[in-house]
PDB file of C-alpha atoms in Angstrom:
ATOM      1  CA  MET A   7     -10.948 -14.108 -11.657  1.00  0.00           C
ATOM      2  CA  PRO A   8     -14.156 -13.947  -9.613  1.00  0.00           C
ATOM      3  CA  VAL A   9     -14.660 -11.380  -6.906  1.00  0.00           C
ATOM      4  CA  THR A  10     -13.766 -12.757  -3.490  1.00  0.00           C
ATOM      5  CA  ALA A  11     -14.955 -11.293  -0.187  1.00  0.00           C
ATOM      6  CA  VAL A  12     -12.852 -12.248   2.824  1.00  0.00           C
ATOM      7  CA  GLN A  13     -12.981 -10.561   6.224  1.00  0.00           C
ATOM      8  CA  GLY A  14     -14.405  -7.272   4.981  1.00  0.00           C
ATOM      9  CA  ILE A  15     -12.354  -7.018   1.776  1.00  0.00           C
ATOM     10  CA  ARG A  16     -13.519  -7.575  -1.763  1.00  0.00           C
ATOM     11  CA  HIS A  17     -10.781  -8.627  -4.150  1.00  0.00           C
ATOM     12  CA  GLU A  18     -10.792  -9.154  -7.886  1.00  0.00           C
ATOM     13  CA  VAL A  19      -8.118  -9.550 -10.552  1.00  0.00           C
ATOM     14  CA  ARG A  20      -9.337  -8.482 -13.953  1.00  0.00           C
ATOM     15  CA  ASP A  21      -7.560  -7.241 -17.080  1.00  0.00           C
ATOM     16  CA  GLY A  22      -4.204  -7.190 -15.324  1.00  0.00           C
ATOM     17  CA  VAL A  23      -5.486  -5.123 -12.386  1.00  0.00           C
ATOM     18  CA  SER A  24      -5.773  -6.310  -8.789  1.00  0.00           C
ATOM     19  CA  ARG A  25      -8.696  -4.425  -7.267  1.00  0.00           C
ATOM     20  CA  VAL A  26      -8.742  -4.337  -3.468  1.00  0.00           C
ATOM     21  CA  THR A  27     -11.879  -2.836  -1.931  1.00  0.00           C
ATOM     22  CA  LEU A  28     -12.218  -2.292   1.804  1.00  0.00           C
ATOM     23  CA  ASP A  29     -15.782  -3.323   2.593  1.00  0.00           C
ATOM     24  CA  ARG A  30     -16.805  -2.377   6.109  1.00  0.00           C
ATOM     25  CA  PRO A  31     -18.873   0.718   5.344  1.00  0.00           C
ATOM     26  CA  GLU A  32     -20.582   0.683   8.735  1.00  0.00           C
ATOM     27  CA  VAL A  33     -17.254   1.695  10.358  1.00  0.00           C
ATOM     28  CA  LEU A  34     -15.865   3.702   7.420  1.00  0.00           C
ATOM     29  CA  ASN A  35     -13.680   0.713   6.508  1.00  0.00           C
ATOM     30  CA  ALA A  36     -11.589   0.856   9.669  1.00  0.00           C
ATOM     31  CA  LEU A  37      -8.857  -1.783   9.615  1.00  0.00           C
ATOM     32  CA  THR A  38      -8.771  -4.661  12.041  1.00  0.00           C
ATOM     33  CA  PRO A  39      -5.442  -6.492  12.348  1.00  0.00           C
ATOM     34  CA  GLU A  40      -6.885  -9.265  10.185  1.00  0.00           C
ATOM     35  CA  LEU A  41      -7.954  -6.832   7.448  1.00  0.00           C
ATOM     36  CA  ARG A  42      -4.598  -5.071   7.564  1.00  0.00           C
ATOM     37  CA  ASP A  43      -2.751  -8.354   7.193  1.00  0.00           C
ATOM     38  CA  ARG A  44      -5.002  -9.341   4.301  1.00  0.00           C
ATOM     39  CA  VAL A  45      -4.144  -6.121   2.439  1.00  0.00           C
ATOM     40  CA  VAL A  46      -0.440  -6.779   3.047  1.00  0.00           C
ATOM     41  CA  ALA A  47      -0.843 -10.298   1.661  1.00  0.00           C
ATOM     42  CA  LEU A  48      -2.732  -9.093  -1.419  1.00  0.00           C
ATOM     43  CA  LEU A  49      -0.009  -6.550  -2.187  1.00  0.00           C
ATOM     44  CA  ALA A  50       2.633  -9.265  -1.869  1.00  0.00           C
ATOM     45  CA  GLU A  51       0.618 -11.486  -4.192  1.00  0.00           C
ATOM     46  CA  ALA A  52       0.350  -8.658  -6.709  1.00  0.00           C
ATOM     47  CA  SER A  53       4.129  -8.208  -6.658  1.00  0.00           C
ATOM     48  CA  ALA A  54       4.724 -11.898  -7.338  1.00  0.00           C
ATOM     49  CA  ASP A  55       2.008 -12.453  -9.957  1.00  0.00           C
ATOM     50  CA  PRO A  56       3.211 -11.649 -13.493  1.00  0.00           C
ATOM     51  CA  ASP A  57      -0.397 -11.382 -14.643  1.00  0.00           C
ATOM     52  CA  VAL A  58      -1.043  -8.499 -12.219  1.00  0.00           C
ATOM     53  CA  ARG A  59       0.325  -5.248 -13.600  1.00  0.00           C
ATOM     54  CA  ALA A  60      -1.395  -2.640 -11.418  1.00  0.00           C
ATOM     55  CA  VAL A  61      -3.267  -2.422  -8.104  1.00  0.00           C
ATOM     56  CA  VAL A  62      -6.264  -0.270  -7.143  1.00  0.00           C
ATOM     57  CA  LEU A  63      -7.123   0.379  -3.490  1.00  0.00           C
ATOM     58  CA  THR A  64     -10.531   1.830  -2.659  1.00  0.00           C
ATOM     59  CA  GLY A  65     -13.396   1.555  -0.193  1.00  0.00           C
ATOM     60  CA  THR A  66     -17.162   1.228  -0.075  1.00  0.00           C
ATOM     61  CA  GLY A  67     -19.642   3.693   1.369  1.00  0.00           C
ATOM     62  CA  ARG A  68     -18.690   7.087   2.811  1.00  0.00           C
ATOM     63  CA  GLY A  69     -15.181   6.163   3.847  1.00  0.00           C
ATOM     64  CA  PHE A  70     -11.965   5.148   2.175  1.00  0.00           C
ATOM     65  CA  CYS A  71     -10.497   4.041   5.508  1.00  0.00           C
ATOM     66  CA  ALA A  72     -10.968   5.527   8.972  1.00  0.00           C
ATOM     67  CA  GLY A  73      -7.677   4.077  10.165  1.00  0.00           C
ATOM     68  CA  ALA A  74      -7.078   1.290  12.655  1.00  0.00           C
ATOM     69  CA  ASP A  75     -10.131  -0.219  14.299  1.00  0.00           C
ATOM     70  CA  LEU A  76      -9.291   0.231  17.973  1.00  0.00           C
ATOM     71  CA  ARG A  77     -12.550  -1.125  19.337  1.00  0.00           C
ATOM     72  CA  GLY A  78     -11.243  -4.678  19.534  1.00  0.00           C
ATOM     73  CA  GLY A  79      -8.225  -3.770  21.653  1.00  0.00           C
ATOM     74  CA  ALA A  80      -7.746  -5.496  24.937  1.00  0.00           C
ATOM     75  CA  ALA A  81      -9.062  -3.570  27.897  1.00  0.00           C
ATOM     76  CA  GLY A  82      -6.718  -3.167  30.819  1.00  0.00           C
ATOM     77  CA  GLY A  83      -3.752  -5.436  31.360  1.00  0.00           C
ATOM     78  CA  GLU A  84      -0.169  -4.486  31.939  1.00  0.00           C
ATOM     79  CA  ARG A  85       1.694  -2.892  29.033  1.00  0.00           C
ATOM     80  CA  VAL A  86       5.296  -4.009  28.806  1.00  0.00           C
ATOM     81  CA  ALA A  87       7.952  -1.651  27.443  1.00  0.00           C
ATOM     82  CA  GLY A  88       8.442  -2.410  23.771  1.00  0.00           C
ATOM     83  CA  ASP A  89       4.912  -3.648  23.141  1.00  0.00           C
ATOM     84  CA  VAL A  90       3.732  -0.522  21.320  1.00  0.00           C
ATOM     85  CA  ALA A  91       6.826  -0.201  19.150  1.00  0.00           C
ATOM     86  CA  ARG A  92       6.602  -3.867  18.196  1.00  0.00           C
ATOM     87  CA  LEU A  93       2.911  -3.544  17.399  1.00  0.00           C
ATOM     88  CA  LEU A  94       3.605  -0.622  15.089  1.00  0.00           C
ATOM     89  CA  ARG A  95       6.504  -2.330  13.334  1.00  0.00           C
ATOM     90  CA  LEU A  96       4.503  -5.458  12.655  1.00  0.00           C
ATOM     91  CA  GLY A  97       1.221  -3.657  11.983  1.00  0.00           C
ATOM     92  CA  ALA A  98       0.743  -0.146  10.617  1.00  0.00           C
ATOM     93  CA  GLN A  99       4.321   0.287   9.434  1.00  0.00           C
ATOM     94  CA  ARG A 100       4.280  -3.085   7.687  1.00  0.00           C
ATOM     95  CA  LEU A 101       1.118  -2.067   5.839  1.00  0.00           C
ATOM     96  CA  ILE A 102       2.603   1.202   4.584  1.00  0.00           C
ATOM     97  CA  ALA A 103       5.845  -0.545   3.629  1.00  0.00           C
ATOM     98  CA  ALA A 104       3.834  -3.103   1.650  1.00  0.00           C
ATOM     99  CA  VAL A 105       2.369  -0.303  -0.473  1.00  0.00           C
ATOM    100  CA  LEU A 106       5.700   1.466  -0.938  1.00  0.00           C
ATOM    101  CA  ASP A 107       7.502  -1.775  -1.759  1.00  0.00           C
ATOM    102  CA  CYS A 108       4.860  -3.293  -4.028  1.00  0.00           C
ATOM    103  CA  GLU A 109       6.481  -4.029  -7.377  1.00  0.00           C
ATOM    104  CA  LYS A 110       3.379  -2.931  -9.256  1.00  0.00           C
ATOM    105  CA  PRO A 111       2.032   0.643  -9.394  1.00  0.00           C
ATOM    106  CA  VAL A 112      -0.611   1.165  -6.701  1.00  0.00           C
ATOM    107  CA  LEU A 113      -3.465   3.602  -7.329  1.00  0.00           C
ATOM    108  CA  ALA A 114      -5.639   4.875  -4.483  1.00  0.00           C
ATOM    109  CA  ALA A 115      -9.218   5.778  -5.373  1.00  0.00           C
ATOM    110  CA  VAL A 116     -10.208   7.735  -2.270  1.00  0.00           C
ATOM    111  CA  ASN A 117     -14.002   7.650  -2.165  1.00  0.00           C
ATOM    112  CA  GLY A 118     -14.548   9.329   1.209  1.00  0.00           C
ATOM    113  CA  THR A 119     -12.921   9.925   4.566  1.00  0.00           C
ATOM    114  CA  ALA A 120      -9.279   8.860   4.883  1.00  0.00           C
ATOM    115  CA  ALA A 121      -8.223   9.338   8.500  1.00  0.00           C
ATOM    116  CA  GLY A 122      -5.147   8.402  10.492  1.00  0.00           C
ATOM    117  CA  LEU A 123      -3.638   5.211   9.141  1.00  0.00           C
ATOM    118  CA  GLY A 124      -6.258   5.344   6.388  1.00  0.00           C
ATOM    119  CA  ALA A 125      -4.876   8.685   5.185  1.00  0.00           C
ATOM    120  CA  HIS A 126      -1.346   7.297   5.227  1.00  0.00           C
ATOM    121  CA  LEU A 127      -2.499   4.204   3.341  1.00  0.00           C
ATOM    122  CA  ALA A 128      -3.759   6.474   0.557  1.00  0.00           C
ATOM    123  CA  LEU A 129      -0.744   8.776   0.574  1.00  0.00           C
ATOM    124  CA  ALA A 130       1.695   5.860   0.344  1.00  0.00           C
ATOM    125  CA  CYS A 131       0.186   4.929  -3.026  1.00  0.00           C
ATOM    126  CA  ASP A 132       1.942   5.884  -6.238  1.00  0.00           C
ATOM    127  CA  LEU A 133      -1.037   7.789  -7.607  1.00  0.00           C
ATOM    128  CA  VAL A 134      -4.034   9.180  -5.706  1.00  0.00           C
ATOM    129  CA  LEU A 135      -7.439   9.953  -7.179  1.00  0.00           C
ATOM    130  CA  ALA A 136      -9.923  11.605  -4.832  1.00  0.00           C
ATOM    131  CA  ALA A 137     -13.667  12.039  -5.059  1.00  0.00           C
ATOM    132  CA  GLU A 138     -14.902  15.555  -4.389  1.00  0.00           C
ATOM    133  CA  SER A 139     -16.348  14.365  -1.072  1.00  0.00           C
ATOM    134  CA  ALA A 140     -13.063  12.837   0.105  1.00  0.00           C
ATOM    135  CA  ARG A 141     -11.395  14.200   3.242  1.00  0.00           C
ATOM    136  CA  PHE A 142      -7.961  13.566   4.704  1.00  0.00           C
ATOM    137  CA  ILE A 143      -7.559  13.839   8.476  1.00  0.00           C
ATOM    138  CA  GLU A 144      -4.414  13.550  10.585  1.00  0.00           C
ATOM    139  CA  VAL A 145      -6.548  12.441  13.468  1.00  0.00           C
ATOM    140  CA  PHE A 146      -3.776  11.404  15.862  1.00  0.00           C
ATOM    141  CA  VAL A 147      -3.477  14.742  17.665  1.00  0.00           C
ATOM    142  CA  ARG A 148      -7.172  14.561  18.523  1.00  0.00           C
ATOM    143  CA  ARG A 149      -6.418  11.393  20.483  1.00  0.00           C
ATOM    144  CA  GLY A 150      -3.255  12.729  22.098  1.00  0.00           C
ATOM    145  CA  LEU A 151      -1.129  10.441  19.940  1.00  0.00           C
ATOM    146  CA  VAL A 152       1.990  10.753  17.830  1.00  0.00           C
ATOM    147  CA  PRO A 153       1.303  10.172  14.117  1.00  0.00           C
ATOM    148  CA  ASP A 154       2.201   6.611  13.159  1.00  0.00           C
ATOM    149  CA  GLY A 155       1.866   4.422  10.118  1.00  0.00           C
ATOM    150  CA  GLY A 156       4.651   6.341   8.395  1.00  0.00           C
ATOM    151  CA  GLY A 157       2.928   9.708   8.534  1.00  0.00           C
ATOM    152  CA  ALA A 158       5.943  11.732   9.646  1.00  0.00           C
ATOM    153  CA  TYR A 159       7.914  10.088   6.833  1.00  0.00           C
ATOM    154  CA  LEU A 160       5.331  10.496   4.068  1.00  0.00           C
ATOM    155  CA  LEU A 161       3.846  13.947   4.658  1.00  0.00           C
ATOM    156  CA  PRO A 162       7.043  16.070   4.696  1.00  0.00           C
ATOM    157  CA  ARG A 163       8.092  14.427   1.447  1.00  0.00           C
ATOM    158  CA  LEU A 164       4.784  15.332  -0.146  1.00  0.00           C
ATOM    159  CA  VAL A 165       4.098  18.821   1.191  1.00  0.00           C
ATOM    160  CA  GLY A 166       7.242  19.929   3.065  1.00  0.00           C
ATOM    161  CA  PRO A 167       7.846  20.065   6.830  1.00  0.00           C
ATOM    162  CA  GLN A 168       5.860  23.245   7.577  1.00  0.00           C
ATOM    163  CA  ARG A 169       2.663  22.040   5.910  1.00  0.00           C
ATOM    164  CA  ALA A 170       3.113  18.592   7.402  1.00  0.00           C
ATOM    165  CA  LYS A 171       3.331  20.066  10.899  1.00  0.00           C
ATOM    166  CA  GLU A 172       0.233  22.185  10.313  1.00  0.00           C
ATOM    167  CA  LEU A 173      -1.767  19.121   9.299  1.00  0.00           C
ATOM    168  CA  MET A 174      -0.449  17.034  12.169  1.00  0.00           C
ATOM    169  CA  PHE A 175      -0.519  19.688  14.898  1.00  0.00           C
ATOM    170  CA  PHE A 176      -4.137  20.738  14.292  1.00  0.00           C
ATOM    171  CA  GLY A 177      -5.733  17.581  12.903  1.00  0.00           C
ATOM    172  CA  ASP A 178      -8.190  19.554  10.778  1.00  0.00           C
ATOM    173  CA  ALA A 179     -10.070  17.795   8.006  1.00  0.00           C
ATOM    174  CA  LEU A 180      -8.564  18.586   4.606  1.00  0.00           C
ATOM    175  CA  GLY A 181     -10.995  18.556   1.694  1.00  0.00           C
ATOM    176  CA  ALA A 182     -10.145  16.991  -1.642  1.00  0.00           C
ATOM    177  CA  ALA A 183      -9.628  20.309  -3.431  1.00  0.00           C
ATOM    178  CA  ASP A 184      -7.209  21.554  -0.769  1.00  0.00           C
ATOM    179  CA  ALA A 185      -5.429  18.193  -0.770  1.00  0.00           C
ATOM    180  CA  ALA A 186      -4.901  18.539  -4.510  1.00  0.00           C
ATOM    181  CA  ARG A 187      -3.663  22.109  -4.088  1.00  0.00           C
ATOM    182  CA  LEU A 188      -1.061  20.920  -1.583  1.00  0.00           C
ATOM    183  CA  GLY A 189       0.033  18.071  -3.823  1.00  0.00           C
ATOM    184  CA  LEU A 190      -1.348  15.203  -1.755  1.00  0.00           C
ATOM    185  CA  VAL A 191      -3.541  13.914  -4.576  1.00  0.00           C
ATOM    186  CA  ASN A 192      -3.083  13.781  -8.322  1.00  0.00           C
ATOM    187  CA  ARG A 193      -6.634  14.613  -9.343  1.00  0.00           C
ATOM    188  CA  VAL A 194     -10.065  15.319  -7.881  1.00  0.00           C
ATOM    189  CA  VAL A 195     -13.115  14.022  -9.743  1.00  0.00           C
ATOM    190  CA  PRO A 196     -16.873  14.084  -9.103  1.00  0.00           C
ATOM    191  CA  ASP A 197     -17.959  11.285  -6.797  1.00  0.00           C
ATOM    192  CA  GLY A 198     -19.878   9.521  -9.553  1.00  0.00           C
ATOM    193  CA  GLU A 199     -16.827   9.471 -11.831  1.00  0.00           C
ATOM    194  CA  LEU A 200     -14.266   8.115  -9.372  1.00  0.00           C
ATOM    195  CA  ALA A 201     -14.615   4.426 -10.190  1.00  0.00           C
ATOM    196  CA  ALA A 202     -14.572   4.964 -13.963  1.00  0.00           C
ATOM    197  CA  THR A 203     -11.567   7.289 -13.734  1.00  0.00           C
ATOM    198  CA  ALA A 204      -9.712   4.785 -11.544  1.00  0.00           C
ATOM    199  CA  ASP A 205     -10.470   2.056 -14.079  1.00  0.00           C
ATOM    200  CA  ARG A 206      -9.061   4.167 -16.918  1.00  0.00           C
ATOM    201  CA  TRP A 207      -5.894   5.040 -15.015  1.00  0.00           C
ATOM    202  CA  ALA A 208      -5.433   1.426 -13.902  1.00  0.00           C
ATOM    203  CA  ALA A 209      -5.886   0.194 -17.473  1.00  0.00           C
ATOM    204  CA  ARG A 210      -3.159   2.575 -18.655  1.00  0.00           C
ATOM    205  CA  LEU A 211      -0.839   1.377 -15.899  1.00  0.00           C
ATOM    206  CA  ALA A 212      -1.599  -2.261 -16.698  1.00  0.00           C
ATOM    207  CA  ALA A 213      -0.761  -1.659 -20.372  1.00  0.00           C
ATOM    208  CA  GLY A 214       2.603  -0.138 -19.510  1.00  0.00           C
ATOM    209  CA  PRO A 215       6.098  -1.658 -19.226  1.00  0.00           C
ATOM    210  CA  THR A 216       5.596  -3.230 -15.818  1.00  0.00           C
ATOM    211  CA  ARG A 217       9.222  -3.808 -14.834  1.00  0.00           C
ATOM    212  CA  ALA A 218      10.211  -0.320 -15.977  1.00  0.00           C
ATOM    213  CA  LEU A 219       7.432   1.117 -13.812  1.00  0.00           C
ATOM    214  CA  ALA A 220       8.599  -0.973 -10.836  1.00  0.00           C
ATOM    215  CA  LEU A 221      12.173   0.246 -11.218  1.00  0.00           C
ATOM    216  CA  THR A 222      11.010   3.835 -11.691  1.00  0.00           C
ATOM    217  CA  LYS A 223       8.933   3.574  -8.509  1.00  0.00           C
ATOM    218  CA  GLN A 224      11.949   2.247  -6.627  1.00  0.00           C
ATOM    219  CA  LEU A 225      14.174   5.071  -7.868  1.00  0.00           C
ATOM    220  CA  VAL A 226      11.689   7.823  -7.013  1.00  0.00           C
ATOM    221  CA  ASN A 227      10.889   6.417  -3.566  1.00  0.00           C
ATOM    222  CA  ALA A 228      14.585   6.234  -2.702  1.00  0.00           C
ATOM    223  CA  SER A 229      15.566   9.565  -4.247  1.00  0.00           C
ATOM    224  CA  LEU A 230      14.846  11.830  -1.285  1.00  0.00           C
ATOM    225  CA  ASP A 231      16.994   9.696   1.011  1.00  0.00           C
ATOM    226  CA  ALA A 232      19.995   9.464  -1.325  1.00  0.00           C
ATOM    227  CA  ASP A 233      22.808  11.775  -2.345  1.00  0.00           C
ATOM    228  CA  ARG A 234      23.397  12.497  -6.026  1.00  0.00           C
ATOM    229  CA  ALA A 235      26.133   9.904  -6.507  1.00  0.00           C
ATOM    230  CA  THR A 236      23.997   7.178  -4.953  1.00  0.00           C
ATOM    231  CA  ALA A 237      20.921   8.205  -6.957  1.00  0.00           C
ATOM    232  CA  PHE A 238      22.858   8.286 -10.232  1.00  0.00           C
ATOM    233  CA  ALA A 239      24.390   4.858  -9.537  1.00  0.00           C
ATOM    234  CA  ALA A 240      20.963   3.421  -8.733  1.00  0.00           C
ATOM    235  CA  GLU A 241      19.551   4.925 -11.939  1.00  0.00           C
ATOM    236  CA  ALA A 242      22.301   3.380 -14.057  1.00  0.00           C
ATOM    237  CA  THR A 243      21.817  -0.013 -12.424  1.00  0.00           C
ATOM    238  CA  ALA A 244      18.041   0.151 -12.889  1.00  0.00           C
ATOM    239  CA  GLN A 245      18.421   0.958 -16.578  1.00  0.00           C
ATOM    240  CA  GLU A 246      20.929  -1.873 -16.979  1.00  0.00           C
ATOM    241  CA  ILE A 247      18.448  -4.300 -15.436  1.00  0.00           C
ATOM    242  CA  ASN A 248      15.530  -2.905 -17.412  1.00  0.00           C
ATOM    243  CA  MET A 249      17.312  -3.306 -20.746  1.00  0.00           C
ATOM    244  CA  THR A 250      17.123  -7.084 -20.283  1.00  0.00           C
ATOM    245  CA  THR A 251      13.290  -7.040 -20.365  1.00  0.00           C
ATOM    246  CA  ARG A 252      11.168  -7.860 -23.380  1.00  0.00           C
ATOM    247  CA  ASP A 253       9.222  -4.646 -22.897  1.00  0.00           C
ATOM    248  CA  ALA A 254      12.359  -2.527 -23.271  1.00  0.00           C
ATOM    249  CA  GLN A 255      13.217  -4.322 -26.486  1.00  0.00           C
ATOM    250  CA  GLU A 256       9.645  -3.877 -27.699  1.00  0.00           C
ATOM    251  CA  GLY A 257       9.716  -0.180 -26.891  1.00  0.00           C
ATOM    252  CA  LEU A 258      12.972   0.394 -28.756  1.00  0.00           C
ATOM    253  CA  THR A 259      11.849  -1.662 -31.735  1.00  0.00           C
ATOM    254  CA  ALA A 260       8.530   0.170 -31.873  1.00  0.00           C
ATOM    255  CA  PHE A 261      10.341   3.510 -31.809  1.00  0.00           C
ATOM    256  CA  THR A 262      12.655   2.447 -34.644  1.00  0.00           C
ATOM    257  CA  ASN A 263       9.836   1.014 -36.746  1.00  0.00           C
ATOM    258  CA  HIS A 264       7.372   3.819 -35.978  1.00  0.00           C
ATOM    259  CA  HIS A 265       4.605   1.729 -34.441  1.00  0.00           C
ATOM    260  CA  LYS A 266       2.871   1.722 -31.073  1.00  0.00           C
ATOM    261  CA  PRO A 267       4.560  -0.615 -28.584  1.00  0.00           C
ATOM    262  CA  GLU A 268       2.594  -3.496 -27.096  1.00  0.00           C
ATOM    263  CA  PHE A 269       3.985  -4.192 -23.642  1.00  0.00           C
ATOM    264  CA  THR A 270       3.394  -7.523 -21.966  1.00  0.00           C
ATOM    265  CA  GLY A 271       4.876  -6.881 -18.535  1.00  0.00           C
ATOM    266  CA  ARG A 272       7.794  -9.196 -19.201  1.00  0.00           C
TER     267      ARG A 272
END
């Protein structure tokens, strides 16, 4: 599939991987409502397309994503109670939910600054690679705002409540190495190796048992909100469903016959 560039996003599907690149380097890839909605749509398309087996999110230039682009907001005008909550539900929260709910594994290749909603976009991904120059910033407190875009949901689950509060209360920039130490990213690589490393990880994901990965993602994402009985029941149901897939049969046959499985995502 050829590379398409629409409204500041480059998109390409190649070798089973949907590659989504935010391409507004002059504003560190800040998201307009149109760009945000385009990312949501691309994630939905990836879920529905059997030929897509993994997704990579990244950016161009010095930024991964600087968060929401607020420069286009309406100046003045009366704000009606409920407007802000509705805007968040339909905007930033819908974007983060699209990543969490995507039926394909989503890999963030964080090439630079990830701030505010941009940081949460990265942290919602299933795997996070970070370039050495990457920085994560909970910028909301600097603006006198409450963290949104799922931040108060995501961060405590990744680093615990105390660390999450430290990041959100102070809004200090967190370098890639410190982010890895806290468990926010899977691996830090030299800037020049980020794209190649992301390609290798994405290729491994795309060669995997796609439905099993989707069910595993669902189980893990739900695990911290469920009691043991609920989690065990969900696990049993997921395995029951997964056993109907061709990839599960291929994996079991390959194990029995001592050969490497070839998964097709079916």
